[in-house]
mmCIF file of C-alpha atoms in Angstrom:
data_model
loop_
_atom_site.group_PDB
_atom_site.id
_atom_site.type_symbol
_atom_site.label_atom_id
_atom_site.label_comp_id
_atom_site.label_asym_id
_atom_site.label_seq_id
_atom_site.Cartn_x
_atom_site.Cartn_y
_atom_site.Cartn_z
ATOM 1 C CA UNK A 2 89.680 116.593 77.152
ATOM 2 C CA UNK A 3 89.400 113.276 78.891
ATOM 3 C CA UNK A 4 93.094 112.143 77.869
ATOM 4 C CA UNK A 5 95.060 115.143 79.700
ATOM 5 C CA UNK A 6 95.820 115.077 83.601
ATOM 6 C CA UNK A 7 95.225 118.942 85.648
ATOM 7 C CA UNK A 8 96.655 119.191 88.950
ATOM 8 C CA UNK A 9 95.764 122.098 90.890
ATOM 9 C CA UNK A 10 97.111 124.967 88.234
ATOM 10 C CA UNK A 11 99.067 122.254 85.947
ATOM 11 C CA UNK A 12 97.961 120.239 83.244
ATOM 12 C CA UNK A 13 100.005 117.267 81.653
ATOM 13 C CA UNK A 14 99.802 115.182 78.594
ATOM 14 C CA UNK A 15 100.959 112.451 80.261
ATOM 15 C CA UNK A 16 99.534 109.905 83.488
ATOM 16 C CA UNK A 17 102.210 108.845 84.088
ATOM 17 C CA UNK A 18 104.537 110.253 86.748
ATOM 18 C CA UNK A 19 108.463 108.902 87.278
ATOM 19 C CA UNK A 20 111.084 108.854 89.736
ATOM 20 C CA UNK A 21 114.575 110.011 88.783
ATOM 21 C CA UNK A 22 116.418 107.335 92.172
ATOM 22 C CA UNK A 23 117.841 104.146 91.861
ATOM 23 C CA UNK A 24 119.226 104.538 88.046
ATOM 24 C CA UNK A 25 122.529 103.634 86.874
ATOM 25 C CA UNK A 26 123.814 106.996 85.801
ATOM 26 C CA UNK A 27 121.983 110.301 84.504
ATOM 27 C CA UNK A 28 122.494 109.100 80.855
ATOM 28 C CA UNK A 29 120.051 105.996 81.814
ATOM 29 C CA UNK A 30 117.700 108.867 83.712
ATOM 30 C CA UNK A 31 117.376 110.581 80.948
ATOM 31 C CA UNK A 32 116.828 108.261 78.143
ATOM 32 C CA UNK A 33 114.527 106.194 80.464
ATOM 33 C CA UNK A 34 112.236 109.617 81.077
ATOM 34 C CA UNK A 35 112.431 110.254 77.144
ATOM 35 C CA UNK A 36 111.105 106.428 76.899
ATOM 36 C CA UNK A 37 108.256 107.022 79.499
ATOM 37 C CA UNK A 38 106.530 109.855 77.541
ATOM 38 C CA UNK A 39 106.166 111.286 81.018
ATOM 39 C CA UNK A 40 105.544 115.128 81.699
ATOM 40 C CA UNK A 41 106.029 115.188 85.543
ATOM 41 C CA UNK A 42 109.161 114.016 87.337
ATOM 42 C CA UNK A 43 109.985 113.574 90.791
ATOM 43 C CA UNK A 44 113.418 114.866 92.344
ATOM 44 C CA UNK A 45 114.922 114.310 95.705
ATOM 45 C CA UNK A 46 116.588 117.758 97.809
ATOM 46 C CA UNK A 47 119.516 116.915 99.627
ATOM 47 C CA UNK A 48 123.127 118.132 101.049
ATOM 48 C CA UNK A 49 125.368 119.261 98.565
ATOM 49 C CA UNK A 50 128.811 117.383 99.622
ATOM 50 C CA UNK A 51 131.355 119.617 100.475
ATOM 51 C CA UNK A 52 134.094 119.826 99.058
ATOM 52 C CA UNK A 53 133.469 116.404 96.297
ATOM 53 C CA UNK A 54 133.455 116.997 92.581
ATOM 54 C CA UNK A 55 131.775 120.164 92.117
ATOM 55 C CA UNK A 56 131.836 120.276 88.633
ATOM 56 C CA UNK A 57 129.890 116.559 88.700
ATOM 57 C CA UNK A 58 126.855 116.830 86.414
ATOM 58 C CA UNK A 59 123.748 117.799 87.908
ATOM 59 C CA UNK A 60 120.062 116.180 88.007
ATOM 60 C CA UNK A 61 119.338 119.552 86.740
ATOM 61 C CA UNK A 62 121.436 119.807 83.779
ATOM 62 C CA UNK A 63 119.426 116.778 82.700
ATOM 63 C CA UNK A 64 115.809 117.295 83.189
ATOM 64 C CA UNK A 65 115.463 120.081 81.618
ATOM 65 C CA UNK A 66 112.870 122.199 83.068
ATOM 66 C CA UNK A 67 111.300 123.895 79.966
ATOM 67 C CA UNK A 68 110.469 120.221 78.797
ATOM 68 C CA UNK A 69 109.201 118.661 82.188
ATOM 69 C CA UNK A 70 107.634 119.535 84.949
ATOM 70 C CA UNK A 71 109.838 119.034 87.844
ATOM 71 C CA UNK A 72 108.010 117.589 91.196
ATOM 72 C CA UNK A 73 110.750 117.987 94.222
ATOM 73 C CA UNK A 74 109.863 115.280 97.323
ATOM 74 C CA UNK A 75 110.331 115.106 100.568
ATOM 75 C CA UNK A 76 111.459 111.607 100.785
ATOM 76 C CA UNK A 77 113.432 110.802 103.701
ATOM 77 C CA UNK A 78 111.586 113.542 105.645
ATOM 78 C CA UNK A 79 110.277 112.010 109.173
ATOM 79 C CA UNK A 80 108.649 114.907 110.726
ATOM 80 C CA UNK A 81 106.160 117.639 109.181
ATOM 81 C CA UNK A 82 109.080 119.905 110.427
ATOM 82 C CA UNK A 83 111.961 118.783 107.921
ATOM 83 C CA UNK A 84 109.041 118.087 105.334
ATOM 84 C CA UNK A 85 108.092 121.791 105.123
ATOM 85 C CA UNK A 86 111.695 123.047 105.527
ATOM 86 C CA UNK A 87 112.662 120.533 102.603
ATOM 87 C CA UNK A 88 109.433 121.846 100.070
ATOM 88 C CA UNK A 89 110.608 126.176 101.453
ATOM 89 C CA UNK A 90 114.676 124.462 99.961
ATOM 90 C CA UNK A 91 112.461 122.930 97.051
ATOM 91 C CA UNK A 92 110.993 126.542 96.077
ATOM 92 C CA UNK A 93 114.113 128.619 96.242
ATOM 93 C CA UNK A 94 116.453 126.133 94.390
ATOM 94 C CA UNK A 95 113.584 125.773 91.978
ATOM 95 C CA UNK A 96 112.724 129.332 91.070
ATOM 96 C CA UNK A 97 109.330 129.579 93.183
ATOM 97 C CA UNK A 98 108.189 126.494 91.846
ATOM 98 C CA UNK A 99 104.645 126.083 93.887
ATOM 99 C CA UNK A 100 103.964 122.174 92.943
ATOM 100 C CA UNK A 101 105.348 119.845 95.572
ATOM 101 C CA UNK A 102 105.055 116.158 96.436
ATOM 102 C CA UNK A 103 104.623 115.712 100.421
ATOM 103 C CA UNK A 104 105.726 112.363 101.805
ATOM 104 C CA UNK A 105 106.346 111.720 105.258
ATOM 105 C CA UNK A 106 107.248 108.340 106.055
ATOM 106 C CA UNK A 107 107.829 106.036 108.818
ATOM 107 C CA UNK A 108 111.407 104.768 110.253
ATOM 108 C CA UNK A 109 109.436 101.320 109.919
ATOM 109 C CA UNK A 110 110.637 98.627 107.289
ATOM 110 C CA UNK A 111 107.094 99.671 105.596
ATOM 111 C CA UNK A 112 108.310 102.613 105.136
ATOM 112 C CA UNK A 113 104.930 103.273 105.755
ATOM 113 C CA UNK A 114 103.183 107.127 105.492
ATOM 114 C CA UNK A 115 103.134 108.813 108.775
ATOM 115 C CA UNK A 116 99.420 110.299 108.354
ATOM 116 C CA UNK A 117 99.742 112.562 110.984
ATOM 117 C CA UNK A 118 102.644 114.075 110.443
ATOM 118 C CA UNK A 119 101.919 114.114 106.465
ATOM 119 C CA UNK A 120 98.389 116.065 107.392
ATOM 120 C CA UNK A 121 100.455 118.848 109.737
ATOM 121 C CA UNK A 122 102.673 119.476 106.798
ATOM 122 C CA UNK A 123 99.996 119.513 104.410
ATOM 123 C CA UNK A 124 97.919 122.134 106.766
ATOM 124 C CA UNK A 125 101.283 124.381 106.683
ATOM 125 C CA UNK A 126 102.311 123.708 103.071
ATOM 126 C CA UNK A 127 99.143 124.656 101.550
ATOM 127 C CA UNK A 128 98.875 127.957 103.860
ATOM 128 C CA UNK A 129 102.325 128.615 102.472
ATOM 129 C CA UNK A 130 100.797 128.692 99.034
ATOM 130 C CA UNK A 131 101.941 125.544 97.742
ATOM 131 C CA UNK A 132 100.593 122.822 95.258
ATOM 132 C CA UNK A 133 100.360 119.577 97.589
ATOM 133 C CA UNK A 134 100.719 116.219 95.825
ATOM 134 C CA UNK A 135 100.753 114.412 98.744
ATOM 135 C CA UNK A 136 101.287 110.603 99.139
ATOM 136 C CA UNK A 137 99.773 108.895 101.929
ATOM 137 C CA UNK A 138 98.480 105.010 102.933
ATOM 138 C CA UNK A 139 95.258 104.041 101.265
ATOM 139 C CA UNK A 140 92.988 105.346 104.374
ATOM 140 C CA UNK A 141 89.622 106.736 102.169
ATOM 141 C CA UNK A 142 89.377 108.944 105.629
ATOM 142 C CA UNK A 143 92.794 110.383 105.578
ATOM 143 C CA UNK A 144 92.022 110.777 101.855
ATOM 144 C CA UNK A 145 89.146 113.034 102.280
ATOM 145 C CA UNK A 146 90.986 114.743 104.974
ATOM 146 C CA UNK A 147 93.610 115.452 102.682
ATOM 147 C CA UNK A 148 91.312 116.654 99.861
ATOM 148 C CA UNK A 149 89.595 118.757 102.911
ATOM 149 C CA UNK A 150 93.203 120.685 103.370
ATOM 150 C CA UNK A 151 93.388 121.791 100.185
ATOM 151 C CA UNK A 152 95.954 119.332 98.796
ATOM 152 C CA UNK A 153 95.517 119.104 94.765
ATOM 153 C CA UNK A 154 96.426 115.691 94.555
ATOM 154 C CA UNK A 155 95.999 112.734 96.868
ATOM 155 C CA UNK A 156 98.396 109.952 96.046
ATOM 156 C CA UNK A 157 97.441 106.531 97.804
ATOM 157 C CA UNK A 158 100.313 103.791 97.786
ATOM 158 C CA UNK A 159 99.143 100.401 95.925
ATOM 159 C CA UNK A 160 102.010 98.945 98.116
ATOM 160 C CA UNK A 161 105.062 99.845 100.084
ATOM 161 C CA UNK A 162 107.902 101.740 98.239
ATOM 162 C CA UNK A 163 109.939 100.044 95.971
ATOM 163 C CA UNK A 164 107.941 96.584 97.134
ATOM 164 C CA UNK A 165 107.041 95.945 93.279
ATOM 165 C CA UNK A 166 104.116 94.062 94.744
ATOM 166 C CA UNK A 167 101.670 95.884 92.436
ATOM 167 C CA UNK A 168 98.006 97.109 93.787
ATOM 168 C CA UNK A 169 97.517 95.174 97.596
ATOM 169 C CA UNK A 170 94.141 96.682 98.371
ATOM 170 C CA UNK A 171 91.999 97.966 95.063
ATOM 171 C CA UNK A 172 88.839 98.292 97.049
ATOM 172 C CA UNK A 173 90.240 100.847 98.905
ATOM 173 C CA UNK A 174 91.468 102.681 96.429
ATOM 174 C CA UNK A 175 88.577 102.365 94.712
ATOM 175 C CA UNK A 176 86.409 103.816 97.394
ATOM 176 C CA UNK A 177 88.985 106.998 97.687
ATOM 177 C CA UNK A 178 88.468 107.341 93.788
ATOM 178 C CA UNK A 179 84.554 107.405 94.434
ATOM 179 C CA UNK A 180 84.926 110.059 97.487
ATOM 180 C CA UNK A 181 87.714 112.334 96.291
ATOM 181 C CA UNK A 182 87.194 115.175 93.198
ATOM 182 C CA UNK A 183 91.004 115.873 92.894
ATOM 183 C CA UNK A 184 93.132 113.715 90.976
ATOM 184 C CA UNK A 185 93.867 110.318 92.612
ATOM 185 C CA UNK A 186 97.281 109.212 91.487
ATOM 186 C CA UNK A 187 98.777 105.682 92.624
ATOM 187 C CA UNK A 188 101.886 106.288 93.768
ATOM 188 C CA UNK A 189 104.176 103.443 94.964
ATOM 189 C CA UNK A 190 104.134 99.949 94.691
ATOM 190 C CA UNK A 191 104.026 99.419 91.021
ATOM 191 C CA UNK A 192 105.919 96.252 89.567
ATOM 192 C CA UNK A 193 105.031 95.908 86.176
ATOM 193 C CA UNK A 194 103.126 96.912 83.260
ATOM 194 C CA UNK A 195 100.343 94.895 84.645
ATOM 195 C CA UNK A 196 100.301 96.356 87.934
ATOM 196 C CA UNK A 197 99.855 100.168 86.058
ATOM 197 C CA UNK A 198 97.082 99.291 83.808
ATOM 198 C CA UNK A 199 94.972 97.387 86.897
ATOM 199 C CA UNK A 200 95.404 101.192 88.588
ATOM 200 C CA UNK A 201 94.430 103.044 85.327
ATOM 201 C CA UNK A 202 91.301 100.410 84.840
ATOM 202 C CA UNK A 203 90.254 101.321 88.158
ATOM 203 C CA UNK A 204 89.688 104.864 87.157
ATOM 204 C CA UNK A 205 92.891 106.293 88.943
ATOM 205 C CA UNK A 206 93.870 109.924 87.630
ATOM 206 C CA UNK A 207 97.656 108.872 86.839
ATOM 207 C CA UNK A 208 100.725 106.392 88.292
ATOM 208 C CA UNK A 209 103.594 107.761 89.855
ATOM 209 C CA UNK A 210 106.662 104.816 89.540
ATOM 210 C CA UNK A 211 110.502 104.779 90.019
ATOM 211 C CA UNK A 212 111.829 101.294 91.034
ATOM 212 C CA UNK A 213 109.698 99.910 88.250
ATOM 213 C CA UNK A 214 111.383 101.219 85.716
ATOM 214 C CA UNK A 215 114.450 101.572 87.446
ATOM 215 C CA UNK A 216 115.146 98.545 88.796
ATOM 216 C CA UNK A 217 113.749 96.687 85.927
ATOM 217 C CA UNK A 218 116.856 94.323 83.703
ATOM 218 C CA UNK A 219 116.012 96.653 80.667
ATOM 219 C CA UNK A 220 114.919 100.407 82.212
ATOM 220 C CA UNK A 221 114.406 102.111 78.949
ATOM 221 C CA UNK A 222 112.108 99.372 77.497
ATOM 222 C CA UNK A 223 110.133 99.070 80.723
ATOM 223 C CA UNK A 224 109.702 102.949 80.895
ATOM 224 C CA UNK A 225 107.768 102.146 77.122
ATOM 225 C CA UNK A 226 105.928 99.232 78.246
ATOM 226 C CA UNK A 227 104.833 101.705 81.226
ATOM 227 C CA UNK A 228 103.809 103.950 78.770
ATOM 228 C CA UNK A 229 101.580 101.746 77.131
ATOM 229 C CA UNK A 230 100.342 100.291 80.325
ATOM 230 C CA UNK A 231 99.173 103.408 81.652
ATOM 231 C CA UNK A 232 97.502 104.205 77.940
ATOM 232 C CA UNK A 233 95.557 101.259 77.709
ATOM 233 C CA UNK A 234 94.529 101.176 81.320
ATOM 234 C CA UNK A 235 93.145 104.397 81.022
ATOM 235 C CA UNK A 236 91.643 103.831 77.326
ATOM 236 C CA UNK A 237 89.919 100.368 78.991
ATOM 237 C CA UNK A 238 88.488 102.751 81.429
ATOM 238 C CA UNK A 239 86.973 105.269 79.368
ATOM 239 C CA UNK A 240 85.669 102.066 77.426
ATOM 240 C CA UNK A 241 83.830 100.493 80.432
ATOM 241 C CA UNK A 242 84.381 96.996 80.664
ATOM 242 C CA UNK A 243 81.306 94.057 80.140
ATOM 243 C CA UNK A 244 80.183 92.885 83.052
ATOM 244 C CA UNK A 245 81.798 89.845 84.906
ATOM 245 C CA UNK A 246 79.640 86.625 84.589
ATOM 246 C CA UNK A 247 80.017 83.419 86.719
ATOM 247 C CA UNK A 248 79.303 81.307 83.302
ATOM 248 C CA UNK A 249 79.901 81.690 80.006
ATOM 249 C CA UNK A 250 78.093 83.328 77.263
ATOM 250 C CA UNK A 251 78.753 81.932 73.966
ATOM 251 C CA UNK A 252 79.963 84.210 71.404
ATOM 252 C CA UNK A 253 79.184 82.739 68.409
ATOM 253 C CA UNK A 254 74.994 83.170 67.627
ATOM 254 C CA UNK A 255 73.354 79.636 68.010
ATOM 255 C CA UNK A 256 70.870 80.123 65.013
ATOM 256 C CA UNK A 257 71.878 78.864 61.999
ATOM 257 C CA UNK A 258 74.152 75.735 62.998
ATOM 258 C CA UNK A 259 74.051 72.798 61.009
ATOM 259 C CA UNK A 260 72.110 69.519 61.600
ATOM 260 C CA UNK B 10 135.031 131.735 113.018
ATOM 261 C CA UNK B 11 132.911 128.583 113.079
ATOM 262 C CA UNK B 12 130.441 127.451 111.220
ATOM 263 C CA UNK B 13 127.675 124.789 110.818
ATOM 264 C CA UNK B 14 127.663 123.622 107.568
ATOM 265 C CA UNK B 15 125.378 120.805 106.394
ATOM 266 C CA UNK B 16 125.816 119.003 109.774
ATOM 267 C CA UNK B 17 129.296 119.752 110.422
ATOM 268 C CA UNK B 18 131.698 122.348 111.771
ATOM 269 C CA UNK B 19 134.071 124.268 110.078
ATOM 270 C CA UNK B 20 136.792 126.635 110.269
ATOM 271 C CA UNK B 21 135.703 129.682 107.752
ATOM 272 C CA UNK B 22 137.155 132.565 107.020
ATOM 273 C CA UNK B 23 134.709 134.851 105.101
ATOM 274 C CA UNK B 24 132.596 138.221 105.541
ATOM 275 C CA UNK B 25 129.558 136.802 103.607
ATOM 276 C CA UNK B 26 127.496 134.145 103.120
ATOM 277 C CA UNK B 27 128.422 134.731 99.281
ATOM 278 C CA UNK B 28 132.451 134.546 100.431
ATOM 279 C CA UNK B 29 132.103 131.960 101.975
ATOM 280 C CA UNK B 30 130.323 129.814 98.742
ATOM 281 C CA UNK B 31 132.927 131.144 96.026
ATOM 282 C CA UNK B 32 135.412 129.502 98.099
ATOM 283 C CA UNK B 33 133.557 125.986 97.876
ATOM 284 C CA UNK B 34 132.969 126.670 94.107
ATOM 285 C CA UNK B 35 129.222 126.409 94.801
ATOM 286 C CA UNK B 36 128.082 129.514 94.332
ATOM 287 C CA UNK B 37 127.274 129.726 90.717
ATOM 288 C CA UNK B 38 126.082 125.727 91.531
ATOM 289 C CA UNK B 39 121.973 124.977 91.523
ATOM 290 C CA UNK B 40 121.648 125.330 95.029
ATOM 291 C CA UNK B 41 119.658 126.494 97.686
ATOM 292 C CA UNK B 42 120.887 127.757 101.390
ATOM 293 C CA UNK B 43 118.911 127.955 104.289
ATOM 294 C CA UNK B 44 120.459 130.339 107.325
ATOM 295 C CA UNK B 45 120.036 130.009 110.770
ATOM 296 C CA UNK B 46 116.300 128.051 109.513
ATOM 297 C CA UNK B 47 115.390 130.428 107.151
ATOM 298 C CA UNK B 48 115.816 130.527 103.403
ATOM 299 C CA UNK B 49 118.302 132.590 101.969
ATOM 300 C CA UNK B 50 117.827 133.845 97.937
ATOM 301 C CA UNK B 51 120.925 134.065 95.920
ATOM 302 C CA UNK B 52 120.171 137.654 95.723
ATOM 303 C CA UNK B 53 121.014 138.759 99.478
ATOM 304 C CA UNK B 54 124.623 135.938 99.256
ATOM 305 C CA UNK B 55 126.190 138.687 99.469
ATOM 306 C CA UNK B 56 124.327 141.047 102.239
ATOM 307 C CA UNK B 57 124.338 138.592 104.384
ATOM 308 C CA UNK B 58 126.959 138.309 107.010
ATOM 309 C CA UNK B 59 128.322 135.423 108.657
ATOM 310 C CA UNK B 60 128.814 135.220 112.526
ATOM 311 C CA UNK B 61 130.617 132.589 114.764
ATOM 312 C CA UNK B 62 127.927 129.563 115.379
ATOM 313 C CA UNK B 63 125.837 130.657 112.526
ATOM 314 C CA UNK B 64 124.305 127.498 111.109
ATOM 315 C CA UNK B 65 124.187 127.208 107.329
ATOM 316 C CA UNK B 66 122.247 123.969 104.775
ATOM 317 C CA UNK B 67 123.402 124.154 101.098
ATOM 318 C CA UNK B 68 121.139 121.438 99.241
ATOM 319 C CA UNK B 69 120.647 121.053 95.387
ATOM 320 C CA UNK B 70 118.475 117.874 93.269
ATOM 321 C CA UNK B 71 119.448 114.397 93.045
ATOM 322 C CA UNK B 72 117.496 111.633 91.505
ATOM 323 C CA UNK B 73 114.307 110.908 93.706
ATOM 324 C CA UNK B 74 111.147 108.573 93.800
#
């Protein structure tokens, strides 16, 4: 069926993908997930602190992982090194969860992917038996090298994290769409509903978003209008649209008018 | 006996890797420990025995893009 999303041994209901950072509190988390019909969502591994409020509520004890699919990152990883370590943490806290999103970025402002650190973790991660969702820079040759590892998603940026600056270079993610058979999913970038359906219209397997939603005045409404977005981008894509025309092309039939 | 815990160094006093979590009321937490570099399941807490410089990361899930 043309409306459900399969990732490597997965298959979701949903395109769209969401963050869990930047939100007020874990009530807002959850009720903004509930909002954004998603299936998959993205968690962050990091030191427990010693010692502070161990009975504090957990991510966890939230997302329920019987009704989502949980996708643990490796943001904040620099090196292939810490990104591998992070996804082996991942597994074990997780239960042997397999399914992993690989991000290695840059110290830079950009916080740009480092490509060649992201493809040595990839080459290790997918040995290791994991599912690689892997986000990288909208290269169509780091794409295909990607796809070549065995990754089971390839996840280009539309622009830098948590930029908001919606889809900077469509051509190129365009031409990854037209070389790559696994999912493409845009992750990154995303500022509005807009920005979501322009991906989905392209053809783009699915939208991964955080500060979107997050960062948006009203999060649980903009996780719904994300919902939407990423519906009717992919329903306009399934529709093929008309040709663009440099003139216009009246509508109306030009028999039959008066005189 | 000292340890490395999450970056920094601590006094413990504990036979196990398992002791030595009770004590930080983690232990029945959703966490995951990596020893000396190498994943440790929840299973073995309690075979495995701590030694002076051993060097121990406790992590768990926080909200993530």
């Amino acid at each position: 069926m043309s409306n459900t999303l399969k990732v490597g041994s997965y298959t979701f209901k949903s395109r769209l993908l969401v963050g869990t950072g930047k939100y007020k509190n874990l009530d807002e988390t959850g009720r903004a997930i509930v909002a954004s019909g998603a299936d998959v969502v993205t968690m962050a591994v990091r030191r427990t602190n010693l010692g502070q409020h161990p009975s504090e509520p957990n991510l966890l004890d939230v997302i329920s992982s019987s009704k989502y699919t949980l996708l643990p990152n490796t943001a904040g990883c620099h090196t292939a090194d810490d990104a591998v370590r992070t996804c082996r943490l991942a597994r074990e806290l997780l239960d042997g969860h397999r399914l992993v999103k690989l991000e290695v970025i840059s110290k830079s402002r950009t916080l740009y992917p480092d490509v060649v650190e992201t493809l040595s973790a990839a080459q290790t991660l997918v040995k290791e038996g994991f599912e690689v969702m892997v986000y990288t820079s909208d290269d169509p040759l780091i794409a295909i090298e990607l796809e070549k590892i065995g990754c089971v998603a390839v996840m280009p940026l539309g622009a830098p994290i948590g930029s908001g600056l919606g889809l900077q270079n469509p051509y190129n993610i365009q031409e990854i769409l037209d070389q790559l058979s696994v999912p493409v999913i845009v992750d990154a970038g995303v500022g509005t509903a807009s920005d979501a359906t322009v991906a989905m219209e392209l053809g783009c397997d699915g939208v991964l978003m955080n500060t979107a939603i997050a960062e948006a005045q009203d999060p649980i409404k903009m996780a719904e209008a994300m919902r939407l977005a990423i519906t009717s981008g992919r329903l306009a894509f399934e529709a093929g649209r008309m040709p663009r025309k440099r003139y216009a092309d009246a509508s109306s039939p030009e028999a039959g008018l008066i005189k | 006996m000292k340890l490395t815990v999450n970056g920094k160094v601590e006094s413990v006093d504990a036979l196990t890797l398992r002791d030595y979590l009770a004590h930080t009321e983690l232990v029945d937490k959703r966490i995951a420990v990596e020893f000396n570099g190498e994943i440790v399941p929840k299973s073995i807490f309690s075979e495995t025995l701590l030694q002076d410089g051993d060097v121990v990361e406790i992590v768990h899930a926080i909200g993530g893009g």
